[in-house]
Each structure stands twice: as C-alpha cells, then as structure tokens.
Coordinates of C-alpha atoms in Angstrom, one line a residue:
M219 CA 25.7 -5.8 25.5
T220 CA 22.7 -7.9 24.5
A221 CA 21.5 -7.1 21.0
D222 CA 17.9 -6.1 21.5
R223 CA 17.3 -3.5 18.8
V224 CA 15.8 -3.8 15.3
L225 CA 16.7 -1.4 12.5
T226 CA 13.7 -1.1 10.2
V227 CA 13.5 0.3 6.7
D228 CA 10.0 1.4 5.6
L229 CA 10.1 2.3 1.9
G230 CA 7.0 4.3 1.2
T231 CA 6.0 6.0 -2.0
S232 CA 7.4 9.3 -0.7
G233 CA 10.7 7.8 0.4
P234 CA 12.3 5.5 3.0
K235 CA 11.8 5.9 6.7
V236 CA 14.5 4.3 8.8
A237 CA 13.7 3.6 12.5
V238 CA 15.0 1.8 15.6
F239 CA 12.7 -0.4 17.7
T240 CA 13.2 -2.6 20.6
L241 CA 12.4 -6.3 20.1
D242 CA 9.1 -5.8 21.9
G243 CA 8.0 -3.2 19.3
R244 CA 8.7 0.0 21.2
Y245 CA 9.7 2.9 18.9
L246 CA 12.9 4.7 19.9
D247 CA 13.9 7.0 17.0
G248 CA 13.5 7.4 13.3
D249 CA 14.3 9.5 10.2
F250 CA 13.1 10.0 6.7
A251 CA 14.6 10.8 3.3
P252 CA 12.3 11.9 0.5
V253 CA 12.6 10.5 -3.0
P254 CA 10.9 11.8 -6.2
T255 CA 8.4 10.0 -8.4
R256 CA 8.6 10.6 -12.1
L257 CA 5.2 10.5 -13.8
V258 CA 5.5 9.3 -17.4
G259 CA 2.5 10.4 -19.5
D260 CA -0.9 9.5 -18.1
L261 CA -0.1 6.0 -16.9
G262 CA 3.5 5.7 -16.0
A263 CA 5.1 6.2 -12.5
E264 CA 8.7 5.5 -11.9
Q265 CA 11.3 5.8 -9.1
R266 CA 15.1 5.3 -9.1
P267 CA 16.1 2.4 -6.9
D268 CA 19.4 4.1 -6.3
D269 CA 17.5 7.0 -4.8
W270 CA 15.9 4.5 -2.3
W271 CA 19.3 3.2 -1.3
R272 CA 20.8 6.7 -1.0
G273 CA 17.8 7.7 1.2
V274 CA 18.2 4.7 3.4
I275 CA 21.9 5.5 3.9
D276 CA 21.2 9.2 4.6
A277 CA 18.4 8.5 7.1
T278 CA 20.5 5.9 8.9
R279 CA 23.5 8.2 9.2
R280 CA 21.3 10.9 10.8
L281 CA 20.3 8.3 13.4
H282 CA 24.0 7.6 14.0
D283 CA 24.6 11.4 14.4
R284 CA 21.9 11.4 17.1
S285 CA 23.5 8.4 18.8
S286 CA 20.3 6.4 18.2
I287 CA 22.1 3.4 16.8
D288 CA 24.6 1.2 18.6
P289 CA 25.8 -1.4 16.0
A290 CA 26.4 -3.9 18.8
A291 CA 22.8 -3.6 19.9
V292 CA 21.2 -4.2 16.5
A293 CA 19.9 -7.8 16.5
A294 CA 18.4 -7.7 13.0
V295 CA 17.5 -5.5 10.0
A296 CA 13.9 -5.7 8.7
V297 CA 12.5 -4.1 5.5
T298 CA 9.0 -3.3 4.6
S299 CA 8.1 -1.4 1.5
Q300 CA 5.6 -0.2 -1.1
W301 CA 4.1 -3.2 -2.9
S302 CA 3.3 -4.1 -6.5
G303 CA 6.5 -2.6 -8.0
T304 CA 9.0 -4.0 -10.4
V305 CA 12.8 -3.6 -10.5
P306 CA 14.6 -5.5 -13.3
I307 CA 18.2 -6.3 -12.3
D308 CA 21.3 -8.0 -13.8
R309 CA 23.3 -10.6 -11.9
D310 CA 25.1 -8.0 -9.9
G311 CA 21.8 -6.5 -8.7
T312 CA 22.1 -3.4 -10.8
P313 CA 18.8 -1.9 -11.9
L314 CA 18.5 -2.0 -15.6
H315 CA 15.5 0.4 -15.7
D316 CA 13.9 2.7 -13.2
A317 CA 11.4 0.9 -10.9
L318 CA 7.8 0.7 -12.2
I319 CA 5.9 1.4 -8.9
W320 CA 2.4 0.5 -7.9
M321 CA 0.9 3.5 -9.6
D322 CA 2.2 2.5 -13.0
A323 CA -0.5 1.2 -15.3
R324 CA 1.3 1.2 -18.7
G325 CA 0.8 -2.6 -18.8
V326 CA -2.9 -2.3 -19.0
D327 CA -3.2 -3.4 -22.7
A328 CA -0.7 -6.2 -22.2
I329 CA -2.4 -7.7 -19.2
R330 CA -5.8 -7.6 -20.7
E331 CA -4.5 -9.7 -23.5
V332 CA -2.8 -12.1 -21.0
V333 CA -6.0 -12.6 -18.9
G334 CA -8.4 -12.7 -21.9
G335 CA -9.3 -15.4 -24.4
R336 CA -11.8 -16.2 -27.1
V337 CA -14.5 -16.3 -24.5
R338 CA -14.4 -13.7 -21.7
I339 CA -16.2 -13.2 -18.4
A340 CA -15.7 -9.7 -17.1
G341 CA -12.7 -9.5 -19.4
Y342 CA -11.2 -12.9 -18.3
D343 CA -10.8 -16.2 -20.0
P344 CA -12.9 -18.3 -17.6
R345 CA -10.4 -21.2 -17.7
K346 CA -7.6 -18.9 -16.7
L347 CA -9.7 -17.2 -14.1
R348 CA -10.7 -20.6 -12.5
A349 CA -7.0 -21.6 -12.3
W350 CA -5.9 -18.3 -10.7
I351 CA -8.7 -18.2 -8.1
Q352 CA -8.4 -21.9 -7.2
R353 CA -4.6 -21.8 -6.8
S354 CA -3.5 -18.3 -5.9
G355 CA -6.7 -16.9 -4.4
G356 CA -7.1 -14.0 -6.8
A357 CA -6.3 -12.9 -10.3
P358 CA -4.3 -10.1 -12.0
S359 CA -5.9 -6.8 -12.0
R360 CA -7.0 -5.6 -15.5
A361 CA -5.9 -2.1 -14.5
G362 CA -2.3 -3.0 -15.4
K363 CA -0.7 -2.1 -12.0
D364 CA 0.4 -5.5 -10.9
P365 CA 4.1 -6.7 -11.4
I366 CA 2.9 -9.3 -14.0
A367 CA 1.7 -6.3 -16.1
H368 CA 4.9 -4.4 -15.5
I369 CA 7.0 -7.3 -16.7
H370 CA 4.9 -7.7 -19.9
W371 CA 5.1 -4.0 -20.6
L372 CA 8.9 -4.1 -20.2
E373 CA 9.2 -7.1 -22.5
R374 CA 7.0 -5.4 -25.2
H375 CA 8.3 -1.8 -24.9
R376 CA 11.8 -2.2 -23.5
P377 CA 13.0 -5.5 -25.0
D378 CA 16.7 -4.6 -24.5
V379 CA 16.0 -4.3 -20.8
A380 CA 14.0 -7.5 -20.7
R381 CA 16.7 -9.5 -22.6
A382 CA 19.4 -8.3 -20.1
T383 CA 17.3 -8.9 -17.0
W384 CA 18.3 -11.7 -14.6
K385 CA 15.5 -11.3 -12.1
Y386 CA 12.5 -9.1 -11.6
L387 CA 12.2 -8.0 -8.0
E388 CA 9.7 -6.2 -5.8
P389 CA 11.0 -3.0 -4.1
K390 CA 11.4 -4.8 -0.8
D391 CA 13.2 -7.6 -2.3
W392 CA 15.6 -5.3 -4.2
L393 CA 16.5 -3.6 -0.9
N394 CA 17.1 -7.0 0.6
F395 CA 19.4 -7.8 -2.2
R396 CA 21.4 -4.6 -1.5
L397 CA 21.6 -5.7 2.1
T398 CA 22.5 -9.4 1.7
G399 CA 23.5 -10.0 -1.9
R400 CA 20.7 -12.7 -2.1
A401 CA 17.8 -12.4 -4.6
A402 CA 14.7 -13.8 -2.9
A403 CA 11.0 -12.9 -2.5
T404 CA 8.7 -13.8 0.4
F405 CA 5.6 -15.8 0.0
D406 CA 3.6 -12.6 0.5
S407 CA 5.6 -10.2 -1.6
I408 CA 5.5 -12.4 -4.7
T409 CA 1.7 -12.8 -4.6
L410 CA 0.8 -10.0 -7.0
H411 CA 2.7 -11.8 -9.8
W412 CA -0.1 -14.4 -9.5
V413 CA 2.1 -17.4 -10.2
T414 CA 2.2 -19.1 -6.8
D415 CA -0.1 -21.9 -5.4
N416 CA -1.3 -20.5 -2.1
R417 CA -3.8 -23.3 -1.1
D418 CA -1.4 -24.8 1.5
L419 CA 0.2 -22.1 3.5
L420 CA 3.0 -24.5 4.5
R421 CA 3.9 -25.4 0.9
I422 CA 3.6 -22.2 -1.1
D423 CA 5.6 -22.4 -4.3
Y424 CA 5.6 -21.4 -8.0
D425 CA 3.0 -23.2 -10.0
D426 CA 3.8 -24.4 -13.6
T427 CA 0.2 -23.9 -14.8
L428 CA 0.0 -20.3 -13.4
L429 CA 3.4 -19.5 -14.9
R430 CA 2.2 -20.7 -18.2
I431 CA -1.0 -18.7 -18.3
A432 CA 0.7 -15.6 -16.9
G433 CA 3.3 -15.8 -19.6
L434 CA 6.2 -15.7 -17.2
R435 CA 9.3 -17.9 -16.7
R436 CA 10.4 -19.3 -13.4
D437 CA 14.0 -18.3 -14.1
Q438 CA 12.9 -14.6 -14.2
L439 CA 11.7 -14.8 -10.6
P440 CA 13.5 -15.1 -7.3
D441 CA 13.5 -18.0 -4.9
L442 CA 10.9 -17.9 -2.1
I443 CA 11.3 -17.7 1.7
G444 CA 9.0 -16.8 4.6
A445 CA 8.7 -13.3 5.9
T446 CA 10.0 -14.4 9.3
D447 CA 12.9 -16.4 7.8
V448 CA 16.4 -15.0 8.0
L449 CA 17.4 -14.1 4.4
G450 CA 21.1 -13.7 5.3
G451 CA 23.6 -11.4 6.9
L452 CA 24.6 -7.9 6.0
T453 CA 27.3 -7.8 3.4
D454 CA 30.5 -6.0 4.2
A455 CA 29.5 -3.2 1.7
A456 CA 26.0 -2.8 3.1
A457 CA 27.4 -2.9 6.7
H458 CA 29.9 -0.1 5.8
D459 CA 27.1 2.0 4.2
L460 CA 24.8 1.7 7.2
G461 CA 27.4 1.8 9.9
L462 CA 26.4 -1.7 11.2
R463 CA 28.2 -5.0 11.8
A464 CA 28.7 -7.3 8.8
G465 CA 26.7 -10.4 9.2
T466 CA 23.8 -8.8 11.1
P467 CA 20.7 -10.9 10.3
V468 CA 18.3 -9.6 7.7
I469 CA 14.9 -11.1 7.8
G470 CA 12.7 -11.8 4.8
G471 CA 10.3 -8.9 5.6
T472 CA 7.1 -8.0 4.0
P473 CA 5.3 -5.4 1.8
D474 CA 3.6 -2.4 3.5
L475 CA 0.1 -3.7 3.5
Q476 CA 1.1 -6.8 5.4
S477 CA 3.5 -5.1 7.8
A478 CA 0.8 -2.6 8.6
A479 CA -1.6 -5.5 9.4
V480 CA 1.0 -6.7 12.0
G481 CA 2.0 -3.2 13.3
S482 CA -1.6 -2.2 13.8
G483 CA -1.9 -4.7 16.6
A484 CA -5.2 -6.0 15.2
V485 CA -3.8 -9.5 14.5
R486 CA -6.4 -11.8 16.0
E487 CA -8.9 -13.3 13.6
L488 CA -11.4 -10.8 12.2
E489 CA -9.9 -7.8 14.1
G490 CA -9.8 -5.0 11.6
H491 CA -7.6 -2.0 10.9
L492 CA -7.8 0.9 8.5
Y493 CA -4.6 2.4 7.0
V494 CA -4.5 5.8 5.4
G495 CA -1.2 6.8 3.9
T496 CA -0.6 7.7 0.2
S497 CA -3.1 4.9 -0.6
A498 CA -5.5 3.2 1.8
W499 CA -6.8 -0.2 2.8
L500 CA -9.0 -1.9 5.3
T501 CA -8.2 -5.4 6.3
C502 CA -8.0 -8.2 8.9
H503 CA -6.7 -11.7 9.4
V504 CA -8.9 -14.7 8.5
A505 CA -8.6 -18.5 8.7
T506 CA -9.6 -19.5 5.2
K507 CA -8.9 -18.7 1.6
K508 CA -11.7 -16.8 -0.3
T509 CA -12.0 -14.5 -3.3
D510 CA -14.5 -11.7 -4.3
L511 CA -13.2 -11.0 -7.8
R512 CA -15.9 -8.4 -8.6
R513 CA -14.9 -6.1 -5.8
G514 CA -11.2 -6.9 -6.0
I515 CA -11.0 -8.5 -2.5
A516 CA -9.2 -11.7 -1.7
T517 CA -7.4 -13.6 1.1
L518 CA -3.7 -13.9 0.5
P519 CA -0.8 -15.3 2.6
S520 CA 0.0 -13.3 5.7
P521 CA 3.6 -12.7 6.9
L522 CA 2.4 -14.3 10.1
P523 CA 3.0 -18.1 9.5
G524 CA 0.0 -20.1 8.7
R525 CA -2.5 -17.2 8.3
Y526 CA -4.4 -15.4 5.5
Y527 CA -5.3 -11.8 5.5
V528 CA -8.0 -9.9 3.6
A529 CA -6.3 -7.9 0.8
D530 CA -7.7 -4.8 -0.8
E531 CA -6.4 -1.4 -1.7
Q532 CA -7.8 2.1 -2.5
E533 CA -5.5 4.0 -4.8
S534 CA -5.6 7.6 -3.4
A535 CA -6.1 8.7 0.2
G536 CA -3.3 10.8 1.7
A537 CA -2.2 11.4 -1.9
C538 CA -5.3 13.6 -2.2
L539 CA -4.0 15.9 0.6
N540 CA -0.6 16.0 -1.1
W541 CA -2.3 16.9 -4.4
L542 CA -4.4 19.6 -2.6
R543 CA -1.2 21.0 -1.1
D544 CA 1.0 20.8 -4.2
H545 CA -1.4 21.6 -7.0
V546 CA -4.1 23.7 -5.5
L547 CA -3.0 25.6 -2.4
F548 CA 0.8 25.9 -2.8
P549 CA 1.7 25.1 -6.4
D550 CA 5.1 26.1 -7.6
D551 CA 3.8 28.6 -10.2
S552 CA 3.7 32.4 -10.9
L553 CA 0.9 33.0 -8.3
R554 CA 2.7 31.5 -5.4
E555 CA 3.8 34.1 -2.9
T556 CA 4.7 32.1 0.2
P557 CA 6.6 28.8 0.8
V558 CA 4.8 25.7 1.9
P559 CA 4.6 25.9 5.7
A560 CA 6.2 23.1 7.6
D561 CA 3.0 22.5 9.6
V562 CA 0.8 22.6 6.5
F563 CA -1.2 19.5 7.4
Q564 CA -2.0 20.9 10.9
R565 CA -3.1 24.1 9.2
L566 CA -5.3 22.1 6.8
D567 CA -7.0 20.4 9.8
A568 CA -7.6 23.8 11.5
L569 CA -9.1 25.2 8.2
A570 CA -11.3 22.1 7.8
E571 CA -12.6 22.5 11.3
A572 CA -13.8 26.0 10.3
S573 CA -16.3 24.3 8.0
V574 CA -19.1 22.0 9.2
P575 CA -19.6 18.2 9.1
G576 CA -20.7 17.5 5.5
A577 CA -18.7 20.6 4.2
H578 CA -22.0 22.4 3.3
G579 CA -22.8 19.7 0.8
V580 CA -19.5 19.7 -1.1
I581 CA -18.5 16.1 -2.1
F582 CA -14.9 15.2 -3.1
T583 CA -14.3 12.0 -5.0
P584 CA -10.7 10.8 -4.4
W585 CA -10.2 8.8 -7.5
L586 CA -7.2 10.8 -8.7
N587 CA -5.3 7.8 -10.0
G588 CA -8.2 5.5 -10.9
E589 CA -9.4 2.9 -8.3
R590 CA -8.6 -0.7 -7.4
T591 CA -11.2 -1.6 -4.7
P592 CA -14.1 -1.8 -4.2
V593 CA -14.2 -1.2 -8.0
D594 CA -11.4 -2.0 -10.3
D595 CA -11.6 1.0 -12.6
H596 CA -8.5 2.6 -13.9
T597 CA -10.4 5.3 -15.9
V598 CA -12.4 6.9 -13.1
R599 CA -11.1 10.3 -11.9
G600 CA -11.6 12.5 -8.9
G601 CA -13.3 15.9 -8.5
W602 CA -15.3 18.3 -6.4
H603 CA -19.1 18.2 -6.7
N604 CA -21.9 20.5 -5.7
L605 CA -19.8 23.7 -5.5
T606 CA -21.6 27.0 -5.2
L607 CA -20.6 30.7 -5.1
A608 CA -20.7 30.4 -1.3
T609 CA -18.3 27.4 -1.2
T610 CA -15.2 28.3 0.9
R611 CA -11.7 27.0 0.9
A612 CA -12.5 25.4 4.3
D613 CA -15.3 23.5 2.7
L614 CA -13.0 22.3 -0.1
V615 CA -10.4 21.1 2.4
R616 CA -12.9 19.3 4.7
S617 CA -14.5 17.7 1.7
V618 CA -11.2 16.1 0.8
L619 CA -10.9 14.5 4.2
E620 CA -14.6 13.4 4.1
G621 CA -14.3 12.1 0.5
V622 CA -11.5 9.7 1.5
A623 CA -13.7 8.6 4.4
Y624 CA -16.7 8.0 2.1
N625 CA -14.5 5.8 0.0
S626 CA -13.4 3.9 3.1
R627 CA -17.0 3.4 4.1
W628 CA -17.7 1.9 0.6
L629 CA -14.8 -0.5 1.1
L630 CA -15.9 -1.3 4.7
G631 CA -19.3 -2.5 3.5
C632 CA -17.6 -4.8 1.0
V633 CA -15.1 -6.2 3.4
E634 CA -17.7 -6.9 6.1
R635 CA -19.9 -8.7 3.5
F636 CA -16.7 -10.7 2.6
T637 CA -15.9 -11.7 6.1
G638 CA -19.6 -12.1 7.2
R639 CA -19.2 -10.1 10.3
P640 CA -19.2 -6.3 11.1
F641 CA -16.1 -4.9 12.8
P642 CA -16.9 -3.7 16.3
W643 CA -14.1 -1.2 16.0
L644 CA -11.1 -0.4 13.7
H645 CA -7.5 0.3 14.6
F646 CA -6.4 3.4 12.6
I647 CA -2.8 3.7 11.3
G648 CA -0.8 5.6 8.7
G649 CA 0.0 9.2 8.4
G650 CA -3.7 10.0 8.1
A651 CA -4.2 8.7 11.6
E652 CA -2.0 11.4 13.0
S653 CA -4.9 13.8 12.5
P654 CA -7.5 13.9 15.3
L655 CA -10.0 15.5 12.9
W656 CA -9.6 12.8 10.3
C657 CA -9.9 10.1 13.1
Q658 CA -13.3 11.7 14.1
I659 CA -14.5 12.1 10.5
H660 CA -13.8 8.4 9.9
A661 CA -15.6 7.4 13.1
D662 CA -18.6 9.5 12.1
V663 CA -18.7 8.4 8.4
L664 CA -18.0 4.7 9.1
Q665 CA -20.1 4.6 12.2
R666 CA -17.4 2.6 14.0
P667 CA -15.2 3.4 16.9
I668 CA -11.8 4.4 15.6
R669 CA -8.8 3.4 17.7
Q670 CA -5.9 5.6 17.0
V671 CA -2.7 3.5 17.4
E672 CA 0.3 5.0 19.2
H673 CA 2.8 6.3 16.6
P674 CA 0.4 5.4 13.8
I675 CA 2.8 6.6 11.1
R676 CA 5.3 4.0 12.3
A677 CA 2.9 1.1 12.1
N678 CA 4.5 -0.4 9.0
A679 CA 8.0 -0.2 10.6
R680 CA 6.6 -1.5 13.9
G681 CA 5.2 -4.5 12.0
A682 CA 8.6 -5.2 10.4
A683 CA 10.3 -5.0 13.8
L684 CA 7.7 -7.4 15.4
L685 CA 8.3 -9.8 12.5
A686 CA 12.0 -9.6 13.2
A687 CA 11.3 -10.4 16.9
I688 CA 9.3 -13.5 15.8
A689 CA 12.1 -14.5 13.5
L690 CA 14.6 -14.3 16.3
G691 CA 12.4 -16.2 18.7
A692 CA 11.9 -13.2 21.0
M693 CA 8.1 -13.0 20.4
T694 CA 5.3 -15.2 19.2
P695 CA 2.5 -14.1 16.9
D696 CA 0.1 -14.2 19.9
D697 CA 2.3 -11.6 21.7
V698 CA 1.8 -9.0 18.9
A699 CA -1.7 -7.8 19.9
R700 CA -0.4 -6.9 23.4
A701 CA 2.6 -5.1 22.0
V702 CA 0.8 -2.2 20.3
P703 CA -0.7 0.5 22.5
I704 CA -3.8 2.6 21.6
R705 CA -3.4 6.4 21.9
H706 CA -7.1 7.4 21.8
E707 CA -10.5 6.0 20.8
Y708 CA -12.9 8.2 18.8
T709 CA -16.5 7.3 18.9
P710 CA -19.2 8.2 16.3
N711 CA -21.1 11.4 17.0
P712 CA -24.8 10.5 16.4
E713 CA -25.7 14.1 15.6
H714 CA -23.7 13.8 12.3
R715 CA -25.0 10.4 11.2
A716 CA -27.9 11.7 9.0
T717 CA -25.7 14.2 7.2
Y718 CA -23.1 11.6 6.4
D719 CA -25.6 8.9 5.4
T720 CA -27.1 11.3 2.9
L721 CA -23.8 12.5 1.4
Y722 CA -22.4 8.9 1.3
R723 CA -25.4 7.8 -0.8
E724 CA -24.8 10.6 -3.2
F725 CA -21.0 9.8 -3.3
R726 CA -21.9 6.3 -4.5
N727 CA -24.4 7.8 -7.0
I728 CA -21.7 10.1 -8.4
Y729 CA -19.6 7.1 -9.3
T730 CA -22.6 5.3 -10.9
Q731 CA -23.6 8.4 -12.9
T732 CA -20.1 9.5 -14.1
K733 CA -18.1 6.2 -14.7
G734 CA -19.3 6.1 -18.3
I735 CA -18.1 9.6 -18.9
Y736 CA -14.6 8.8 -17.6
Q737 CA -14.5 5.6 -19.6
R738 CA -15.1 7.6 -22.8
L739 CA -12.7 10.3 -21.8
H740 CA -9.9 7.8 -21.1
A741 CA -10.8 5.2 -23.7
H742 CA -7.3 5.4 -25.1
G743 CA -5.5 6.3 -21.9

C-alpha cells in the first residue's frame, strides 16, 4: 500500500485535536481530547504537558477504534500548536514545571526591565529596540506573554527549575521531542523569543547581539530547522503509544497562527484570512520584512520557505463565548438547574438571531485577558456597555458576537494600512467560522465578503498536513491555494452598514475613554 496519509496533531488551548488527512489536504477523520487550564492569580495560566500527550494518545486511539488509521498508510506526522508557550525540560525531555502558555503574563515586570534602559521610547531602550526591529522584525511585547518573558519569570521566581532546565521549548517543539527524541525549534516557532536574525530567510539563526540584550543563553535554546524539514522518525516508544510504525517521518511543523495561514488556502501574496478560535488574528503573506511596533504588527518568517507573513493576534475571541457559557449562562454554581447542552453554541446562535443587528445598541468589549493587537495593553478588560432595563439575553449574546467582530474590524484597518492595500475578501477559519451567523456578522461589520472555508475548524491541522506534503515532495507551495475548498461566501448586507459603522465608532471610543480606568485598577496586576 502507498503511504498517502498524514496524521496531524493540533494542540489548541482547549486540548489536542488529532486528525487524518490525505497528502492533498483532504480531511478524513479526527478526534479531540480536552485538557484543563490552571489560572494562577490574575496573570498566570498553565497547562500540564503530560495532559497534552495523554490527550494525543487518547484521541489517536479513538481513531484506531474507528479504523480511521492504517499505520502502513501514514506517510508522516505533523504537529501544529498554540504558540508563545514555554516548557522547561531536563535532558530526558521531562517537564520540570507546568507549561506557561500564551495567556501567562507573570513575566510582565521582568520583560519591562529587559527591554528598558536609562532612556526609553514607549518603554523600550531605543538601542535595543533598533537591534530587535532591524534583525528580528519585531520586539518583545511589554505585556509579558512572550516566551522570553516566561523564561525570565522562571529564572526569577523558580530558580530551582531554571537551574535544572536543559532546554526551554515551545509547546509544538515539546510534542515533537516526545515523538522523535530530538529537541529542535523551527524558524517560525522560535520567533517570539526575539533572538533570531530573520533578515535573510535562507540563513535564519540565533544572533549573539539579540541573545545578549534579551538576557538569554544559546545553550538554553534548541537547534533550528525549517517547518518543512523532516525532524526525525517516530521513536519506538512514541510509535507504540500512537499505534504507528517506528521511524515514520515527523516534520518540523509550525505554530497555529502559521499553520492556519497555510490551511486557510489564502497563501498567495496579500491574500488575507481571518481566524477566530480561542484567540483571533487577521493575516496574509507578503514579500518583504516590515514592522509596526505601535500596533504590534510585524512580518515574520512563514513556514512556507522563503516567505514572510503578517503577524498579529487578538487575545480573546471564541474565549468570550466560552466565558459566556461557563460563567454567565451555565456556571457550575448553586443556581444552575440544567447541564450544559451539547449543542450550546448552536443555541446561542439561534438566541442571537432573536435580537437585531446592533443588539439594540448593546456593545460588548472582548478584552477579557487584556489585548495584544491592535493595542498592546495587558490592563484593559472587557464588559457590556449601554445596557437598559429592556436589554434581553438575546441582545447580550448577539453583542458578544458583534464585539469580537468590532475588534476584528479595528485590526483589519491596521493590517490594511500596514500592507498598503485593502483585502477584496477574507477566508474565514477556526471554530468561529462554523457559525453562519458569525460569518454574516463579520461580513457586515468588516464590509468585506467572508469566504467560509470547508472544515474551518480543521484549518490548522490541514495546514500541518499540507506542510507535510511539501516536506515529502508531494506538493509545492503553489499547489496549496488550489487544495482548500470554500464552503460558502457571505456578502455584506448594505442595510446594516450604518448601524455597524455607528457602533464601531463607539466601540473605539469606549477603549479611549476607559483605558485609563483599567490602568489604575490594574496598576499592580
């Protein structure tokens, strides 16, 4: 039998999704295993790497139970995952501390010292800032959520862990270590450490100057390979756990933002896509390196060889719906009378449709965990605004969907100014794109046609599978755009434009008028 399948692992914040794809990107079957997130105080967010691995094994075994995996047909394993996380490991790959994930901002004080100096511009020493932007294309976020900040927090507050650490790995790269026994990062996964020179996409490597100003050591960090390089073969132990053949190739893989860029199918230069999952982003591929530090937008190395992509991220998108479900509508408390229905998100859509476009003037701001772009503000917080005695639950639910779309419109304007050209349309992927209502809301709010990609929730995994196909020589980057079908296109409704234009302006005004309040409330948070 010809090996023509790819087993993908997509480690999201909610847990790993394991799927089987053909080498031309066609989805065959998949399964999911949830993992918990432990919130530590106001700023900490941790997950157990062993929970990730256990979830990968459980989901893979369920695929075996459905006869969806033939080990002889699996040509490669490809991992994509949540980005901007940190796993400290010993030489055996054992985690020495729970993973600090992308939501963890406990390194905020440390990173502000690292990036600062006697003279500061927007909080940065101008000499350090110049070196970062010239060489890497960006600079560490002062919000404390990049791996560089995680490492400094561990070294300051968990010195025993730091002393015992052999390597600090991103979540994807730790999973790859479990698969192959080799510690390596890809040129794209290492980027948020801000210690690589990315000016020449064919010669990306650690930079001594950036390591020095970042306060990191080269020996703490893994070797570098390309996303479409073969990292190694499955070890005997990993093959046993997954029911696959030892030696099956494992490719370098990529974080979720980058795999989504590939799996969206919008891979030609300046073709845009919008992702709405736990977080959100709006990005495209470009030919040149560029940085907008004020809005937190930069071009960084793509997993597709020889290309840059526009990098940005909004902290809370689908997370707002999860919060609505878990803390407002179905909290596990003394007032709860019914279990959470299995079709809760479909019911929320139906309820939101009982309201009207604009939710009778209710505005929801989705900054439940601070914000990264288009403003880097870790103190801002979310809320409902303009409530009245007549406000209904349907208004509240619809306003959450619309609030995330307003935030996307804010980012859209910044990205289009950055690229110098408006997007004629956007491919829409992620769990949020499963909702026809949310697709239409985004089309109306953004005033752009929204192309709902087939199997949008599998876009990250599809991107990983397509990268595996490129690695194995079964596909070229130019083939990717033709490999991703569109399920439906949603066009803006002109009747809703005036309403959404007005509410969007006030959405922006809410941030301007309240950011000082949040800074004072969270001055020591």
